[in-house]
Tab-separated table of C-alpha atoms and ligand atoms in Angstrom:
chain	number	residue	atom	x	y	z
A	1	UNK	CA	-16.013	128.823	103.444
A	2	UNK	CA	-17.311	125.383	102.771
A	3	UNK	CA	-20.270	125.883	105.786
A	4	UNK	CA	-21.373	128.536	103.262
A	5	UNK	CA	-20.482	127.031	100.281
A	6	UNK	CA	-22.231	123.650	101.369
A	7	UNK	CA	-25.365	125.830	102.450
A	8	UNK	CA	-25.316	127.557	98.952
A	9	UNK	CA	-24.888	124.469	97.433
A	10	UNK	CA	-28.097	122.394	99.534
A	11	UNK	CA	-29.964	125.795	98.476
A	12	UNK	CA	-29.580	125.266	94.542
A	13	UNK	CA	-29.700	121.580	94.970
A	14	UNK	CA	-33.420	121.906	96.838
A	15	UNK	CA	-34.634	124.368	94.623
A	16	UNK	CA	-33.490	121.962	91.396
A	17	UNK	CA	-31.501	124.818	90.314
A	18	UNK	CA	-28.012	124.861	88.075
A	19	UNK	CA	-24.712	124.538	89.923
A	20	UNK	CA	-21.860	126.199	88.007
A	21	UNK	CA	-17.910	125.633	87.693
A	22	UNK	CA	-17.408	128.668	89.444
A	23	UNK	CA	-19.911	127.433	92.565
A	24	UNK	CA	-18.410	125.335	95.511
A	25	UNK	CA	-19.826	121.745	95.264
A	26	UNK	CA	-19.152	118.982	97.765
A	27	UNK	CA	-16.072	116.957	96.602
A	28	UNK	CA	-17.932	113.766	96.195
A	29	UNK	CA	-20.284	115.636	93.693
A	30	UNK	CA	-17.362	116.876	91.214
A	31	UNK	CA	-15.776	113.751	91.349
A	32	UNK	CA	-19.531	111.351	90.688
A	33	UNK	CA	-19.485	114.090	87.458
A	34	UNK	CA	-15.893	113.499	86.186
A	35	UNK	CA	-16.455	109.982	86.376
A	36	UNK	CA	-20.316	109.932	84.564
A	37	UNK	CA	-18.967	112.721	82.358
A	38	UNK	CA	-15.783	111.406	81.374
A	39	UNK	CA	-17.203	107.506	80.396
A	40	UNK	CA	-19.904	109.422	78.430
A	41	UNK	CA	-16.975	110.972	76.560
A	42	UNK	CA	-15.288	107.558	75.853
A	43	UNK	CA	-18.397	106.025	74.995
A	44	UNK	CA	-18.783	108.429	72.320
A	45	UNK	CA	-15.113	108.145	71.008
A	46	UNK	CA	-14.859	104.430	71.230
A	47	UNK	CA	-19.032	104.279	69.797
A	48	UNK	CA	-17.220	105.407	66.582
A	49	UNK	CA	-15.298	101.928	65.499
A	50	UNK	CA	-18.422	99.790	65.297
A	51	UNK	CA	-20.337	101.898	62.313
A	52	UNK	CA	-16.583	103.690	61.246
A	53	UNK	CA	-15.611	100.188	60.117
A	54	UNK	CA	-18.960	99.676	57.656
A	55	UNK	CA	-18.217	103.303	56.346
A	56	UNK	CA	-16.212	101.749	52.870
A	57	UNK	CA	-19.036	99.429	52.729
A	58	UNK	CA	-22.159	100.999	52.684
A	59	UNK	CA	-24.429	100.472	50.180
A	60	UNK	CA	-24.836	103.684	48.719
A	61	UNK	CA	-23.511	107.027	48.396
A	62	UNK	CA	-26.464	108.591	50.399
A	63	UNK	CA	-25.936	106.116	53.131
A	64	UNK	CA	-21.857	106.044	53.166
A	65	UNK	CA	-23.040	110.449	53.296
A	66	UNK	CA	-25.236	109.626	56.591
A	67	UNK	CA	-23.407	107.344	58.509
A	68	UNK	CA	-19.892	109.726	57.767
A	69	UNK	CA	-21.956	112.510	59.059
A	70	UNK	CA	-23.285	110.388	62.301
A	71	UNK	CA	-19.546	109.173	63.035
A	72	UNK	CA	-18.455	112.932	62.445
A	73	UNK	CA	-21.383	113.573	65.180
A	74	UNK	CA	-20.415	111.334	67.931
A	75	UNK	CA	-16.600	112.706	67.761
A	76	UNK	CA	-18.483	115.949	68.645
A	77	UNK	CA	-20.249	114.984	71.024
A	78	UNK	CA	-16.952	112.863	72.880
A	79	UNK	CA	-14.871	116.582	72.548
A	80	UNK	CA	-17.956	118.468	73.686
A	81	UNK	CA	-18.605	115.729	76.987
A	82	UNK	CA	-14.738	116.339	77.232
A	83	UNK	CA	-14.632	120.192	77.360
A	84	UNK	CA	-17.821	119.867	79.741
A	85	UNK	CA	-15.716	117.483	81.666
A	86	UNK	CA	-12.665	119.413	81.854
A	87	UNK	CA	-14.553	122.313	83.693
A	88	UNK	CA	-14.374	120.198	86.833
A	89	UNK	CA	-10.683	120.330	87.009
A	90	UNK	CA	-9.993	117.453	85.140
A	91	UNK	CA	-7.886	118.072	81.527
A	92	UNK	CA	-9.001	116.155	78.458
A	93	UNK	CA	-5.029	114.574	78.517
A	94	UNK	CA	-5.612	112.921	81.486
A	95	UNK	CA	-8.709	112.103	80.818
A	96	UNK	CA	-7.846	110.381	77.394
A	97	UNK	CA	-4.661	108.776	79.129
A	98	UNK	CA	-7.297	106.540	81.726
A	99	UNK	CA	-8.956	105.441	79.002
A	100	UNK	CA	-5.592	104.652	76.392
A	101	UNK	CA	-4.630	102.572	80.032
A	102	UNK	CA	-8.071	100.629	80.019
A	103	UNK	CA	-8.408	102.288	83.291
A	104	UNK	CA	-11.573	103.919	82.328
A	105	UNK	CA	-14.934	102.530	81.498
A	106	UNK	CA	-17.334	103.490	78.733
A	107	UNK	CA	-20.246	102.135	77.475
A	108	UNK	CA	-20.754	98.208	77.616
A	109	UNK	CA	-22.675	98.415	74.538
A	110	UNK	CA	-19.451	99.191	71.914
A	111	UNK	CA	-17.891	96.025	73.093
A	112	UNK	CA	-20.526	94.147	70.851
A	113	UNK	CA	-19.312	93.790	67.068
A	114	UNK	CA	-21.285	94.760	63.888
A	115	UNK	CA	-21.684	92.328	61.648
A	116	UNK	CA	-23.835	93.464	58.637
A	117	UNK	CA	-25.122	96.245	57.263
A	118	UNK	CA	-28.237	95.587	59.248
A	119	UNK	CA	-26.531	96.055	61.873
A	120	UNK	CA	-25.612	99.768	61.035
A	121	UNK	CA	-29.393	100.195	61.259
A	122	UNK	CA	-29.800	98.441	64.508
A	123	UNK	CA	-27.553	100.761	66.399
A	124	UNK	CA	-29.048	103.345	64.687
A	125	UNK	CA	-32.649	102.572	66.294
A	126	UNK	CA	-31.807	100.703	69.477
A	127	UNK	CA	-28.215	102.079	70.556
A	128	UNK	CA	-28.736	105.799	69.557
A	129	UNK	CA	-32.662	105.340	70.464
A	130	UNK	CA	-31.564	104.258	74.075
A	131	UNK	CA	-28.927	107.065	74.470
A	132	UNK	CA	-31.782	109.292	73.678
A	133	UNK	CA	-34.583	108.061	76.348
A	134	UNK	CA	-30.983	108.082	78.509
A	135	UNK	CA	-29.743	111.505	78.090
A	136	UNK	CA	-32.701	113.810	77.554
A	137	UNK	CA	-33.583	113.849	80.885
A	138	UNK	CA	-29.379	114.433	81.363
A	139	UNK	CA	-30.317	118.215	80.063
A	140	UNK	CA	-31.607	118.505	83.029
A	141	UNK	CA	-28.668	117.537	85.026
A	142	UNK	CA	-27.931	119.988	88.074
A	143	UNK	CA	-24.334	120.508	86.523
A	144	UNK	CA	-24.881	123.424	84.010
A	145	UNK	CA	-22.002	122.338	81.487
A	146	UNK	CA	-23.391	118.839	81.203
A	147	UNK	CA	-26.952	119.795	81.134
A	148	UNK	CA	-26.246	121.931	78.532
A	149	UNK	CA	-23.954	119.796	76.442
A	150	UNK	CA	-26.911	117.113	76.349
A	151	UNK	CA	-29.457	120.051	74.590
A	152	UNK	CA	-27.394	119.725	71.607
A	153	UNK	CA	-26.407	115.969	71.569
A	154	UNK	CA	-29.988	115.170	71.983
A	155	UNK	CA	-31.026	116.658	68.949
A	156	UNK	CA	-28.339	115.191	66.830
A	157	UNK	CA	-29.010	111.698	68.610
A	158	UNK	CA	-32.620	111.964	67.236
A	159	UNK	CA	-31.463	112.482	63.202
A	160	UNK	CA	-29.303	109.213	63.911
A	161	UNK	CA	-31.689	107.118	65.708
A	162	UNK	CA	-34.418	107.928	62.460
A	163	UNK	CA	-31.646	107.423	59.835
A	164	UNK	CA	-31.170	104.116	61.616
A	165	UNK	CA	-34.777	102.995	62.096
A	166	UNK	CA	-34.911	104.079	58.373
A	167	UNK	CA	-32.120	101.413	57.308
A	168	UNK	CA	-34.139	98.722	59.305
A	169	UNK	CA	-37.585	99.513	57.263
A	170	UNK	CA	-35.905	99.606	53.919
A	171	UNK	CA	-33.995	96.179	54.758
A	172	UNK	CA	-37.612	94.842	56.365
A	173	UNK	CA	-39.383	96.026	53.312
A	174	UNK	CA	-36.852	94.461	50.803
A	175	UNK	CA	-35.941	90.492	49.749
A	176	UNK	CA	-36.767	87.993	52.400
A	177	UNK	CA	-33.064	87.874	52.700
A	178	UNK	CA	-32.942	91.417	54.021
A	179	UNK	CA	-35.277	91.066	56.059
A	180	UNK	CA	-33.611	88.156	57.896
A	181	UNK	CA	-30.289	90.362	57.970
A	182	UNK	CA	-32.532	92.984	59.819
A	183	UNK	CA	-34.090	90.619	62.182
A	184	UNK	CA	-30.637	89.542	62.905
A	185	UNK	CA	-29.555	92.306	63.686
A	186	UNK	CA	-32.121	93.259	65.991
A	187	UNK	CA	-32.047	90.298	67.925
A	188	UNK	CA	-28.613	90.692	68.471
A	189	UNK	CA	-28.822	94.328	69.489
A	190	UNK	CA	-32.059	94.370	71.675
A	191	UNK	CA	-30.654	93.065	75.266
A	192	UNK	CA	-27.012	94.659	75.237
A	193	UNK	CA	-29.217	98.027	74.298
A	194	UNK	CA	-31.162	97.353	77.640
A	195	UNK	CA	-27.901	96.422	79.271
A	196	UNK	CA	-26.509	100.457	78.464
A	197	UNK	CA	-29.050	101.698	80.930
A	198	UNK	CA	-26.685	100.288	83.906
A	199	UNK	CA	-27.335	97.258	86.213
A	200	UNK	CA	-31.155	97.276	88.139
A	201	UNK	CA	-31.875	99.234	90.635
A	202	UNK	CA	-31.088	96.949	93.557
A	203	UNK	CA	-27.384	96.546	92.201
A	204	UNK	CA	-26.723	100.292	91.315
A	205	UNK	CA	-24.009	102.133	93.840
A	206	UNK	CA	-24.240	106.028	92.149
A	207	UNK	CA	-27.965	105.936	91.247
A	208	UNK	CA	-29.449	107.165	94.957
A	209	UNK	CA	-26.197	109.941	95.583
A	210	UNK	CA	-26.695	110.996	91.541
A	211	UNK	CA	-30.761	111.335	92.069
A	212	UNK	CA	-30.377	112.961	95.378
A	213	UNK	CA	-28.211	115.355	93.197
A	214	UNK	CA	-30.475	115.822	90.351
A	215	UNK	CA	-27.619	114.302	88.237
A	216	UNK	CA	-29.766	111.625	87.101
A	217	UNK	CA	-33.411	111.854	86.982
A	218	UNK	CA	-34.842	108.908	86.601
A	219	UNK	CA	-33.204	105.093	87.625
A	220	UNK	CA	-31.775	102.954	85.296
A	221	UNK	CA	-35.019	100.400	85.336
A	222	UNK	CA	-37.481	103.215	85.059
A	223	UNK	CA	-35.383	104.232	81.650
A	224	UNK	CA	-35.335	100.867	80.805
A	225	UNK	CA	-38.556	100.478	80.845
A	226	UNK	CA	-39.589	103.139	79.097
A	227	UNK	CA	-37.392	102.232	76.101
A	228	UNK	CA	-38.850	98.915	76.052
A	229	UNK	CA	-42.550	100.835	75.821
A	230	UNK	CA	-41.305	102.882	73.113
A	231	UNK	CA	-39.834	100.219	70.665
A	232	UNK	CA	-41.891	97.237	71.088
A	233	UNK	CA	-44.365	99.747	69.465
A	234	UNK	CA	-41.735	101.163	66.872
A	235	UNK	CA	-41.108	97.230	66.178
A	236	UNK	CA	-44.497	96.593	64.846
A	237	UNK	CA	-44.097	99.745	61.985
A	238	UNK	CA	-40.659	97.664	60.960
A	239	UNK	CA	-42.428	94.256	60.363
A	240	UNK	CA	-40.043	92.569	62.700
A	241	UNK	CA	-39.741	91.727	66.252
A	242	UNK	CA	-38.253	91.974	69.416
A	243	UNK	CA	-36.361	88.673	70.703
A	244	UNK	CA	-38.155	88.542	74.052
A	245	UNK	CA	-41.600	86.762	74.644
A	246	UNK	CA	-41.746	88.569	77.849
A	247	UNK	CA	-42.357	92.071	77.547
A	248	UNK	CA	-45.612	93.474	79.212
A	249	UNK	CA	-47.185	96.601	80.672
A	250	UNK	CA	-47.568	96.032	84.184
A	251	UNK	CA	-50.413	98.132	85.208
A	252	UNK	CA	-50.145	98.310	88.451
A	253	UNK	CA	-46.417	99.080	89.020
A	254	UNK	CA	-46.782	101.227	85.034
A	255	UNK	CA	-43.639	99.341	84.079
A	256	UNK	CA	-42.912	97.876	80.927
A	257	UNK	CA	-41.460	94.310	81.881
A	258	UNK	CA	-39.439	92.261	80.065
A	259	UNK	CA	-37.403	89.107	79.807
A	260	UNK	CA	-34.339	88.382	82.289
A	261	UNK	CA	-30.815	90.522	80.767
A	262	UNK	CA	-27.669	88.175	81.192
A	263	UNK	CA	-25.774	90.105	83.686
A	264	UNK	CA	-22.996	88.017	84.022
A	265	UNK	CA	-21.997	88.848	80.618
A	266	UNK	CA	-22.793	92.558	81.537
A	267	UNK	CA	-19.872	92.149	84.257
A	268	UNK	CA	-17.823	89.750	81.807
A	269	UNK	CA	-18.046	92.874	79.384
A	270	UNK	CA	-17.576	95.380	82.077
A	271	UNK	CA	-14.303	93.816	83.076
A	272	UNK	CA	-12.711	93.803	79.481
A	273	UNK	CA	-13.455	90.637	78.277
A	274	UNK	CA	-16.446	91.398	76.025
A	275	UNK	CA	-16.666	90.100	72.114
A	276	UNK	CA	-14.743	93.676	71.421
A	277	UNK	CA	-13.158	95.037	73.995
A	278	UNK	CA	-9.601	94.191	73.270
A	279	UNK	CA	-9.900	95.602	69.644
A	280	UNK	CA	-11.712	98.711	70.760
A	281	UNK	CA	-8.692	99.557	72.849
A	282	UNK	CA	-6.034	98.076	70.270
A	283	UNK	CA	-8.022	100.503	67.627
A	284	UNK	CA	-8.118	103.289	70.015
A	285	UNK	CA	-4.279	103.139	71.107
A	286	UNK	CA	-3.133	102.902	67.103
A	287	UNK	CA	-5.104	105.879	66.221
A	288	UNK	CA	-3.976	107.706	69.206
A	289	UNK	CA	0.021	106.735	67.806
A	290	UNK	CA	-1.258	107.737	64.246
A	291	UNK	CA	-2.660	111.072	65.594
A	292	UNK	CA	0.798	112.439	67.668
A	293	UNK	CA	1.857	114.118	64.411
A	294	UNK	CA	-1.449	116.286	64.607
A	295	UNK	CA	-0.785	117.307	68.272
A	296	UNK	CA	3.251	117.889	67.042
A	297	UNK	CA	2.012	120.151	65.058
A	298	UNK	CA	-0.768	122.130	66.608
A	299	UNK	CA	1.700	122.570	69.527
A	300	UNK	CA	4.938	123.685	67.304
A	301	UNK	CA	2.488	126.071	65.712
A	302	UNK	CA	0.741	127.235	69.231
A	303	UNK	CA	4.553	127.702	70.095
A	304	UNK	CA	5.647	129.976	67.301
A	305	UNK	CA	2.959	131.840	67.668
A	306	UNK	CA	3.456	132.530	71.036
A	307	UNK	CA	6.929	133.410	70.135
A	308	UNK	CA	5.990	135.526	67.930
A	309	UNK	CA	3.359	137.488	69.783
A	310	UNK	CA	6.414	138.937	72.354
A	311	UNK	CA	8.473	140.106	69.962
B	1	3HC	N1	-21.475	100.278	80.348
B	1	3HC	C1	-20.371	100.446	81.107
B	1	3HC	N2	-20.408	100.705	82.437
B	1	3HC	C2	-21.621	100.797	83.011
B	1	3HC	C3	-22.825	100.643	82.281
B	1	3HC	C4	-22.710	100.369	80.886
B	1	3HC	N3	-23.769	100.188	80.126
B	1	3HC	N4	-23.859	100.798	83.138
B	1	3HC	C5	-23.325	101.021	84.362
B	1	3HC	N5	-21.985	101.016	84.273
B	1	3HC	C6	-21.069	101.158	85.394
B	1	3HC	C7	-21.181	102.511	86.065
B	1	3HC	O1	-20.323	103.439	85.444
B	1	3HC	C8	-20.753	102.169	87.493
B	1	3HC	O2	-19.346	102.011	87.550
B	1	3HC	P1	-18.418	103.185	88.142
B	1	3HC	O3	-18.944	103.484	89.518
B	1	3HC	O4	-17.036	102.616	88.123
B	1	3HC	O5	-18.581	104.355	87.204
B	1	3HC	C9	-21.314	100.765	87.695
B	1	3HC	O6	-21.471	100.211	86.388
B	1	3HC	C10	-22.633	100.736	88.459
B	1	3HC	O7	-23.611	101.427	87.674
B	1	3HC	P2	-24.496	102.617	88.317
B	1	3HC	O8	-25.897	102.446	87.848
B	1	3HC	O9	-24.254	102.695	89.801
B	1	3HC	O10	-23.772	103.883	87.636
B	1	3HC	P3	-24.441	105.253	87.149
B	1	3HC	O11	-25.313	105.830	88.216
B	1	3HC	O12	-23.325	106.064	86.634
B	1	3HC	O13	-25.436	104.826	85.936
B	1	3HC	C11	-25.325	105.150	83.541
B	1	3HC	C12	-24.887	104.281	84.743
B	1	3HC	C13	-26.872	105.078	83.423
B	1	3HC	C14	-24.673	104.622	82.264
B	1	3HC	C15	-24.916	106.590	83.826
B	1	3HC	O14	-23.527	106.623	84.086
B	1	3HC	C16	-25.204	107.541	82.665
B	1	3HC	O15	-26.326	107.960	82.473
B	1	3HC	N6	-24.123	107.903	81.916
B	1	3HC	C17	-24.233	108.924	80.909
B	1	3HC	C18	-24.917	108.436	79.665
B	1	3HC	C19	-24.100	107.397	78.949
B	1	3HC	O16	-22.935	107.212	79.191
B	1	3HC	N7	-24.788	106.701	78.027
B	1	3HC	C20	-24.204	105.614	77.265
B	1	3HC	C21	-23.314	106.197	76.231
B	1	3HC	S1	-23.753	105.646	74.669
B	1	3HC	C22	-23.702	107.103	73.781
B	1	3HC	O17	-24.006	108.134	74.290
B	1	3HC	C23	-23.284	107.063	72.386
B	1	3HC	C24	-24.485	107.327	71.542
B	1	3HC	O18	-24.215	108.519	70.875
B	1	3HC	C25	-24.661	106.214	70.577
């Protein structure tokens, strides 16, 4: 069964067709998805805190509206990573148990703490604008259930990368002292942003097994790159500008260079001792106490009703 299943599986892989749950896959290929698919998940659920805690204190009523609705959005898009996760064998309980352990990783980037309203903007254009050049070419991911989820997370991730570019103008175009804030921001969010596309090329174990796959499309430096191409552009529109003197269009190699990332605090962050980490978790674990009533409930109810269908 696996000779053929393997064969099956080599067949859709070569012709850069969808493999399905129902499909055999090679066991090193589910489990390379649970683990990409499941830190996407907690990246999205733990990516709530930073812009959840400036909800009380945005500045207006439209903007308290938009960044509700974004934080609404990325909740959606952790249960929809979860469901597509879950397909592989692996329930959401277990899943969400890893990560209450701090035995699961998610993205470096939510470890970083916001610390103006600029800021809110910031994440908005570089953190969501990053995701974006990171995960459309995702919906193309030889796992149907992942490619698929990205279709839908992509489009949401563009309304809050423009809401967030939006805040920066506004700020850019307002008193000097907004401006500043803005800059601030910016020049505190541009290198962990480049840091969420993974380590380069040379130091990245999954990238050759997940591109052999057609899991991911592109390496982490060619996304990089292309990130940096798009916003050092976007940059100019703001009136403000990106902390690095080094960024340049190589045109031989058609890579957009730019100025040395600190990896050692990439790894510092990666092993839990980031600005954030330990309140991320603290904040995750508290809501997960102040959320057993919900699950009580839902299960009492699921219960009674099951009861209640075999009478
Ligand atoms: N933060 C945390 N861990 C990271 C990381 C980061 N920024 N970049 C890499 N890593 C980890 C990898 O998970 C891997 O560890 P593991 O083997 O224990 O999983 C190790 O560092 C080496 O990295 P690799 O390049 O070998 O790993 P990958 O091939 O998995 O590439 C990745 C890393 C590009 C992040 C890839 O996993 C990926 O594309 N993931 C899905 C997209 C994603 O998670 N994006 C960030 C989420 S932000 C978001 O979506 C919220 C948005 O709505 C704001």
């Amino acid at each position: 069964e696996d000779e053929a299943g393997q064969a099956y599986f080599d067949k859709i892989i070569a012709e850069d067709s969808r493999i399905e749950p129902a499909d055999w896959m090679p066991e090193k290929y589910r489990k390379t998805l649970v683990r990409q698919m499941s830190q996407h998940a907690h990246s999205e659920i733990i990516g709530m805190q930073p812009e959840a805690n400036w909800i009380t204190r945005a500045p207006s009523l439209k903007r308290k509206a938009i960044l509700m609705a974004k934080v609404q959005d990325e909740a959606g898009h952790g249960l929809y990573l979860y469901s597509a996760t879950e397909t592989l064998g692996t329930p959401r309980d277990v899943l969400n148990q890893q990560l209450l352990e701090g035995k699961a990783k998610y993205s470096s980037i939510f470890n970083y703490p916001a610390n103006s309203w600029a800021d809110m903007g910031a994440i908005g254009w570089l953190v969501d604008g990053a995701a974006i050049a990171n995960q459309v070419p995702l919906c193309r991911a030889s796992y149907g259930p992942y490619g698929r989820a990205m279709v839908r997370i992509c489009k949401e991730e563009s309304f809050h990368q423009r809401q967030g570019f939006e805040i920066l103008l506004e700020l850019s175009n307002g008193t000097p002292a907004q401006k500043q804030m803005a800059q601030d921001a910016v020049n505190r969010f541009y290198a962990p942003a480049l840091m969420m596309f993974g380590p380069t090329d040379t130091d990245s174990p999954n990238s050759q097994q997940s591109m052999a796959w057609n899991i991911k499309r592109f390496s982490n430096d060619e996304l990089r790159s292309r990130f940096v191409g798009m916003i050092q552009e976007q940059v100019k529109v703001l009136g403000l500008t990106l902390p690095d003197d080094k960024i340049r269009y190589n045109e031989e190699t058609g890579m957009w260079e730019h100025g040395e990332l600190d990896w050692d605090e990439f790894h510092e962050v990666l092993a839990g001792r980031g600005p954030c980490n330990a309140q991320r978790m603290e904040r995750r674990r508290e809501a997960h106490e102040n959320g057993a009533w919900v699950r009580e409930a839902a299960a009492a109810y699921a219960e009674k009703k099951a009861q209640k269908a075999q009478v």
